[in-house]
Coordinates of C-alpha atoms and ligand atoms in Angstrom, one line a residue:
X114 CA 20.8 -108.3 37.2
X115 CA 18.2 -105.7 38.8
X116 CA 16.3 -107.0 41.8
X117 CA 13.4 -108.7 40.7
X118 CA 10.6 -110.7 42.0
X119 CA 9.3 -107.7 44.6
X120 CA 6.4 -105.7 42.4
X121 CA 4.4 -103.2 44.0
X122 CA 1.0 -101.7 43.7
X123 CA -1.9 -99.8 45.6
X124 CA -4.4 -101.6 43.9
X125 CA -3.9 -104.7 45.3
X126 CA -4.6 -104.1 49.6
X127 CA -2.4 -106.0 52.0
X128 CA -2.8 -104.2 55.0
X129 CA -6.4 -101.9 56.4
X130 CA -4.9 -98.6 55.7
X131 CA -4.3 -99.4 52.2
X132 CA -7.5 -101.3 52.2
X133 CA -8.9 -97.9 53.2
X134 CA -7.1 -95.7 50.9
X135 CA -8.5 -98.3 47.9
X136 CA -11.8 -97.6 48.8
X137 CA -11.7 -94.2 48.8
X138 CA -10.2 -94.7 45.2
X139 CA -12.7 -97.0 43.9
X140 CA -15.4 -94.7 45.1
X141 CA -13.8 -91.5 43.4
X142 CA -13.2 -93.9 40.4
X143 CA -16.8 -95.1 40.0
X144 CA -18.2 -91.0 40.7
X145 CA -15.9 -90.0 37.9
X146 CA -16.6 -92.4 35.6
X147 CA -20.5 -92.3 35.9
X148 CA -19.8 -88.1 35.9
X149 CA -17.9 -88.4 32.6
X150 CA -20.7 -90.8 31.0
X151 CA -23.6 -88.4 31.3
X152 CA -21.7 -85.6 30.4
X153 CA -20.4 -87.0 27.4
X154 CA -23.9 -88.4 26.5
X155 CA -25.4 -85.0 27.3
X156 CA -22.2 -83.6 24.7
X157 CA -24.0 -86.2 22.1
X158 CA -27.0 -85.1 22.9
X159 CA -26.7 -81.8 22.0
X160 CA -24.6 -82.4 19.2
X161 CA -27.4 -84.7 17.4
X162 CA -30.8 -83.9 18.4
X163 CA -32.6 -82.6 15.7
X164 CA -33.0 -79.0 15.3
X165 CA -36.5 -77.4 15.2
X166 CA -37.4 -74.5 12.9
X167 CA -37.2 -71.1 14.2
X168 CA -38.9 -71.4 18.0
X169 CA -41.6 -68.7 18.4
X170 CA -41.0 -66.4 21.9
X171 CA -42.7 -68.9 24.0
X172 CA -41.2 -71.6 23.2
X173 CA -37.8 -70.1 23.1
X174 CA -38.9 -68.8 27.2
X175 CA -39.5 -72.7 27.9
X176 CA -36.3 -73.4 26.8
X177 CA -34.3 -70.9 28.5
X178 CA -36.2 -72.3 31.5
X179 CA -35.3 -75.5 31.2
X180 CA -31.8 -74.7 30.6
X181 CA -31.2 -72.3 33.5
X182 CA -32.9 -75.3 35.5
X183 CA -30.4 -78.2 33.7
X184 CA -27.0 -76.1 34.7
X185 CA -28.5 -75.5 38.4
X186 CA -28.9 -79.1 38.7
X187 CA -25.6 -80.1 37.2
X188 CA -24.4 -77.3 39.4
X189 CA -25.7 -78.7 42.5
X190 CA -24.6 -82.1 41.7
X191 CA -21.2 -81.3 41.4
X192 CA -21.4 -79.5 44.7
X193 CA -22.8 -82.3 46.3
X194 CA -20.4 -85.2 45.0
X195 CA -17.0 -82.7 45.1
X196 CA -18.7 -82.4 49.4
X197 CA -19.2 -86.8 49.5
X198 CA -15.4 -86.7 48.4
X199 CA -14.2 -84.4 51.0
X200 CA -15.7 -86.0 54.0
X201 CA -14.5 -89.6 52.4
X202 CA -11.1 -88.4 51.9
X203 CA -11.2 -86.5 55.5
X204 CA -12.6 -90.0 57.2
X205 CA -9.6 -92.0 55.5
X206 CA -7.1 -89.4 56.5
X207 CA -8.4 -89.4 60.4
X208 CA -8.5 -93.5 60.1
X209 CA -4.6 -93.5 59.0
X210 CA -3.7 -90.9 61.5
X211 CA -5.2 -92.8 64.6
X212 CA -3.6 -93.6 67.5
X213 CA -2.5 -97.4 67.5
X214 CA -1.7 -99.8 70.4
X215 CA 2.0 -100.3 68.8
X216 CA 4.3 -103.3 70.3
X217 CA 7.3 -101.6 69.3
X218 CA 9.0 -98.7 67.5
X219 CA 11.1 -98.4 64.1
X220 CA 13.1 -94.9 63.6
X221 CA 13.6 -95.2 59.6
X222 CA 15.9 -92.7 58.3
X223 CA 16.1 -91.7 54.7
X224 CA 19.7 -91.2 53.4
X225 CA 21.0 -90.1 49.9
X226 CA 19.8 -93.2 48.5
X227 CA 19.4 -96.0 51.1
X228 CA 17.1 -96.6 54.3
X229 CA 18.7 -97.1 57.7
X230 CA 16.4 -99.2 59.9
X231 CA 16.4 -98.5 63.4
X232 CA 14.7 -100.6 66.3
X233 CA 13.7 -99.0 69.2
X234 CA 13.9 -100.5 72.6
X235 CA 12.0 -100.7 75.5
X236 CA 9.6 -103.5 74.1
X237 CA 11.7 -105.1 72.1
X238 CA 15.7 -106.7 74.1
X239 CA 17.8 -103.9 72.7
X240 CA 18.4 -102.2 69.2
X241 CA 18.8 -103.7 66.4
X242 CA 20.2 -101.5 63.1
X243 CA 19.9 -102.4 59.6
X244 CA 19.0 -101.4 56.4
X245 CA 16.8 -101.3 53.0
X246 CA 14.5 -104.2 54.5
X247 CA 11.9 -103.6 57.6
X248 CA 10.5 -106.4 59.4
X249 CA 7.4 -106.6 61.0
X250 CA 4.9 -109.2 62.2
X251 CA 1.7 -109.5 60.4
X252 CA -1.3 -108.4 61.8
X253 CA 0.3 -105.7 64.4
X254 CA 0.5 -102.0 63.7
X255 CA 4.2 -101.2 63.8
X256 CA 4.4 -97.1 63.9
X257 CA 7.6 -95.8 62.1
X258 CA 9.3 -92.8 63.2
X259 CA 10.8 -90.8 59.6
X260 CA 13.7 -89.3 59.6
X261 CA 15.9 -87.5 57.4
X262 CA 19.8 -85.7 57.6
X263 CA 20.0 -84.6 53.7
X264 CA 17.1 -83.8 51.7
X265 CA 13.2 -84.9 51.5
X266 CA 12.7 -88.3 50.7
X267 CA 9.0 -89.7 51.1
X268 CA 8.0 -93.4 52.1
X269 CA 6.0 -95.2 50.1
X270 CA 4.6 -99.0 50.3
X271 CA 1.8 -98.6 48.3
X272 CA 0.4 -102.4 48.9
X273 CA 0.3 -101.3 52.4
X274 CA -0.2 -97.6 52.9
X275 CA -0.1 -94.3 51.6
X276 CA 3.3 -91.8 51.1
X277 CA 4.7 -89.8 54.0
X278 CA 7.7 -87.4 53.7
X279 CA 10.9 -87.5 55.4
X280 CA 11.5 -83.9 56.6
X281 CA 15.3 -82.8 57.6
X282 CA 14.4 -81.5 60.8
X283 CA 10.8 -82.3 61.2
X284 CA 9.6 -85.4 62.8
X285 CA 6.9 -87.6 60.8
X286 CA 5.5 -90.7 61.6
X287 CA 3.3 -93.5 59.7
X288 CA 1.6 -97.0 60.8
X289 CA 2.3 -100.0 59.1
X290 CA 0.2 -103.0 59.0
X291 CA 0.2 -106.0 57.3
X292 CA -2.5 -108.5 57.0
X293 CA -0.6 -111.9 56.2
X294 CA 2.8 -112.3 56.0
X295 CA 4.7 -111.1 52.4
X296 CA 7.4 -109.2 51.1
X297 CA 5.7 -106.2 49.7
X298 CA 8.1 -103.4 47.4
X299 CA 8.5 -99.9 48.6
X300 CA 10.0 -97.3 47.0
X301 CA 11.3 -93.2 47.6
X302 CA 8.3 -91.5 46.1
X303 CA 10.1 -88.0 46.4
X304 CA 12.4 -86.4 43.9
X305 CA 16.4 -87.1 46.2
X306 CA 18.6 -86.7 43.4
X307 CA 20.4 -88.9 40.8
X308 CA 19.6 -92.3 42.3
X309 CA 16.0 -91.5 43.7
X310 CA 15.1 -94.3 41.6
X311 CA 17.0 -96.8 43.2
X312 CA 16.1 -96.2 46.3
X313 CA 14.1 -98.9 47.2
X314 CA 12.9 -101.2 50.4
X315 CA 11.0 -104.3 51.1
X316 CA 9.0 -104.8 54.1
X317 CA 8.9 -108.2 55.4
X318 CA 5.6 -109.4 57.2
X319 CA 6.4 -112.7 59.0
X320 CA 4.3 -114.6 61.6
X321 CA 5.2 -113.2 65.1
X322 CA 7.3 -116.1 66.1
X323 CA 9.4 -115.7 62.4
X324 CA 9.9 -112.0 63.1
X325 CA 10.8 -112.7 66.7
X326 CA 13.3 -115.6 65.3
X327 CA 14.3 -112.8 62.8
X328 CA 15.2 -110.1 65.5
X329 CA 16.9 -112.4 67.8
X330 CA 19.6 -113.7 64.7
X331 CA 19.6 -109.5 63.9
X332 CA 19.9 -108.6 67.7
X333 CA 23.3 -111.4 68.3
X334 CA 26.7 -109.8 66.7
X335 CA 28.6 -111.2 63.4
X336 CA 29.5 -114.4 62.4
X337 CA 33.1 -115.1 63.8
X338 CA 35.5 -116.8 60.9
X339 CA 35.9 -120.0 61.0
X340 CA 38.1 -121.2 58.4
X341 CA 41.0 -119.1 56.8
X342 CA 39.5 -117.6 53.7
X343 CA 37.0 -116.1 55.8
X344 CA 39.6 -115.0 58.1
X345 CA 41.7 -113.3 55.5
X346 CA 38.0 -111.8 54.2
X347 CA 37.5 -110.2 57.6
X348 CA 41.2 -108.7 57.8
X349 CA 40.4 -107.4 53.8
X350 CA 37.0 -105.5 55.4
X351 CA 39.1 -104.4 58.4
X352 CA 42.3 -103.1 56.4
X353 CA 40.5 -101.5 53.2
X354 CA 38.2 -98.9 53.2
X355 CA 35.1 -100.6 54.0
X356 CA 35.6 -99.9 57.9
X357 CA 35.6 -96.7 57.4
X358 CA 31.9 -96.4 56.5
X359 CA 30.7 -99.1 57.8
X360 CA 29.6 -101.1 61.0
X361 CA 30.0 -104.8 61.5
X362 CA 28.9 -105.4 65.3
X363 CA 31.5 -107.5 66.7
X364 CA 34.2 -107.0 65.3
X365 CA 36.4 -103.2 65.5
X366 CA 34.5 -101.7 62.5
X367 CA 31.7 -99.4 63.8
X368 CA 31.2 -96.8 61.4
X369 CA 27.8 -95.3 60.4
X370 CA 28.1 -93.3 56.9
X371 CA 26.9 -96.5 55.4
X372 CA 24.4 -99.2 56.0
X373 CA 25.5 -101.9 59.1
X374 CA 26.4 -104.8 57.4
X375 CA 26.3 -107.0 60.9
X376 CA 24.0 -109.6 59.2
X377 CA 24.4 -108.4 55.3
X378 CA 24.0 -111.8 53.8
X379 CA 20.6 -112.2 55.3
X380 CA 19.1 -109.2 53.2
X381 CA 17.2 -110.0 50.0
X382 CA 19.1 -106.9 48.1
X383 CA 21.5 -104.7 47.9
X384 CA 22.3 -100.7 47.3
X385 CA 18.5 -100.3 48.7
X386 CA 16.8 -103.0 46.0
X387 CA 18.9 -102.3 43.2
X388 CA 20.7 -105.9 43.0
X389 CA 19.7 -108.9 44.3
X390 CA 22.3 -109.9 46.9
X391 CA 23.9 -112.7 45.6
X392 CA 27.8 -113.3 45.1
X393 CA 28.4 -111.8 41.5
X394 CA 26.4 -108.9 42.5
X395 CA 28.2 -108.2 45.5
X396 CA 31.3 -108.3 43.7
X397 CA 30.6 -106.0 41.3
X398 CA 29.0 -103.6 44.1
X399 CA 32.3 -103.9 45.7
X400 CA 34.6 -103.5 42.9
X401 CA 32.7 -100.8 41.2
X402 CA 29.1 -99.4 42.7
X403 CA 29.7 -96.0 40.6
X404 CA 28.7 -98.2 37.4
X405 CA 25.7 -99.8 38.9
X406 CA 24.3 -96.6 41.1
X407 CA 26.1 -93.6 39.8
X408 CA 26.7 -90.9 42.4
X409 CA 26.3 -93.0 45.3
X410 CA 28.8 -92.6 48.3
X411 CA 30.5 -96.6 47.8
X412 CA 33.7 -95.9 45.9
X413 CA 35.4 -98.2 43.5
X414 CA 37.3 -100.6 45.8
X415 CA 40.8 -102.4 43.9
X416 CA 41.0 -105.6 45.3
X417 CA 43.3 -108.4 44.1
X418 CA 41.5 -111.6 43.1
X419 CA 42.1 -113.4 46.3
X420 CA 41.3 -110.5 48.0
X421 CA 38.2 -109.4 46.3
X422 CA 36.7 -113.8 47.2
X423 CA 38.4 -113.8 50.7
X424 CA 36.2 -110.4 51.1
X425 CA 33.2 -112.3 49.4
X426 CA 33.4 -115.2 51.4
X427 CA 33.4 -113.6 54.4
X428 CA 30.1 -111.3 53.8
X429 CA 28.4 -114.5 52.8
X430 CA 29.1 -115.8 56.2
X431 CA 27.4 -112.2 57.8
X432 CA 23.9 -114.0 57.6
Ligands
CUA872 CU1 14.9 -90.6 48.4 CU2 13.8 -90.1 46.4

């Protein structure tokens, strides 16, 4: 039932800054590693060389020597590698901050648990809203403006970058860049409450003419019914509860509490990457989110049956 198909991981680059960030890892990794093999085989060392008998003074002078001389040197060493990882770590840390030459702007605003994905104007025709999926066109730095109302949520896409925290009342931003186009996992990496877990994303690299396809079918308003299942779906949406927290562009619903669902049916997930979004999924969503994401603001909707696949019908048709 979960969404699947999306993993994630930092050790597998897909865009530079992560390709920086993996560097910087494999360096520490290899340091370490080599650090931990000589101390380990000067541990055996010491544990297993052969004791001499009683060392006259001399001898025990050259040895205290040699000693004070061995933990100066391992002393230094330390110094000298804990320095290399500093100005590495400062160097990546400057790279990821850098100004960018950005086409356009995403606001992305963290929400107890789902993303809202804002397009700014002026370089793109006009805003476009939508949620738990960010699209972007490969090989362009895209810089996203964070965002949060509630509490501290933190982004993270680790095959593409590294975290940054959504502040209430403090503006953060962070680049994202994509190599070649993919759907690469992202996830909340900071404590939010009983659903942090499920609060997921996907960011979608296309080609520049598929994202520019992608924003014009985002940027036109709903599908308009065309048959009378969909219809009656449409007047369910309007009439229950769902209007009243959410925003289908082009029709009287215009709420914001939850995510636009303007062009829901074109999303890969839903309740921010918990479900795939397909029909039974949506329908249990619908009928009763608390069961899937406990806590979360969707309440249990009661729908008749006709109801409930006129209702279904109709968000299929949202694409
Ligand atoms: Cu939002 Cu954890």
């Amino acid at each position: 039932m979960a969404a699947a198909g999306w993993l994630q991981s930092a050790l597998r680059p897909a865009g530079p800054d992560a390709t920086r960030i993996y560097g910087l890892w494999v360096f520490m990794l290899w340091i370490s590693a080599a650090v931990l093999l000589v101390v380990i085989g000067a541990l055996l060392y010491g544990t297993f060389r052969r004791r001499r008998s009683r060392p006259d003074s001399d001898q025990q002078h050259t040895r205290q020597r040699r000693m004070t001389r061995a933990v100066a040197t391992g002393a230094g060493v330390t110094v000298v590698i804990l320095f290399a990882f500093l100005v590495f770590d400062f160097s990546v840390g400057r790279a990821l901050g850098a100004p960018r030459r950005s086409g356009f702007e995403i606001e992305l605003v963290g929400h107890r648990w789902w993303w809202e994905v804002r397009y700014l104007a002026p370089a793109l025709p006009a805003r476009v809203t939508t949620a738990n999926e960010i699209h972007i066109p490969a090989g362009a730095p895209v810089l996203v403006r964070l965002k949060s109302n509630d509490v501290i949520h933190s982004l993270w896409v680790p095959d593409l970058t590294g975290k940054r925290d959504l502040i209430p009342g403090k503006r953060t931003s962070l680049w994202l860049q994509a190599d070649t186009p993919g759907v690469y996992r992202g996830q909340c990496a900071e404590f939010c409450g009983q659903q942090h877990a499920k609060m997921a994303l996907l960011v979608v690299a296309d080609t520049r003419a598929g994202f520019d396809q992608w924003y014009a079918s985002q940027l036109a308003p709903s599908a308009v019914p065309t048959d009378s299942v969909t219809m009656q779906g449409r007047q369910v949406f309007l009439t229950y509860a769902c209007a009243l927290c959410h925003t289908v562009r082009g029709t009287p619903a215009a709420a914001s509490l939850g995510p636009d669902l303007t062009h829901l049916a074109s999303r890969r997930t839903i309740g921010a990457g918990a479900l795939d979004n397909n029909r039974g999924n949506l329908a249990g969503w619908i009928l009763d989110a608390q069961s899937i994401k406990p806590g979360v603001d969707m309440p249990p909707n009661h729908l008749e049956p006709d109801e409930a696949q006129a209702l279904l019908a109709y968000l299929e048709t949202l694409k």
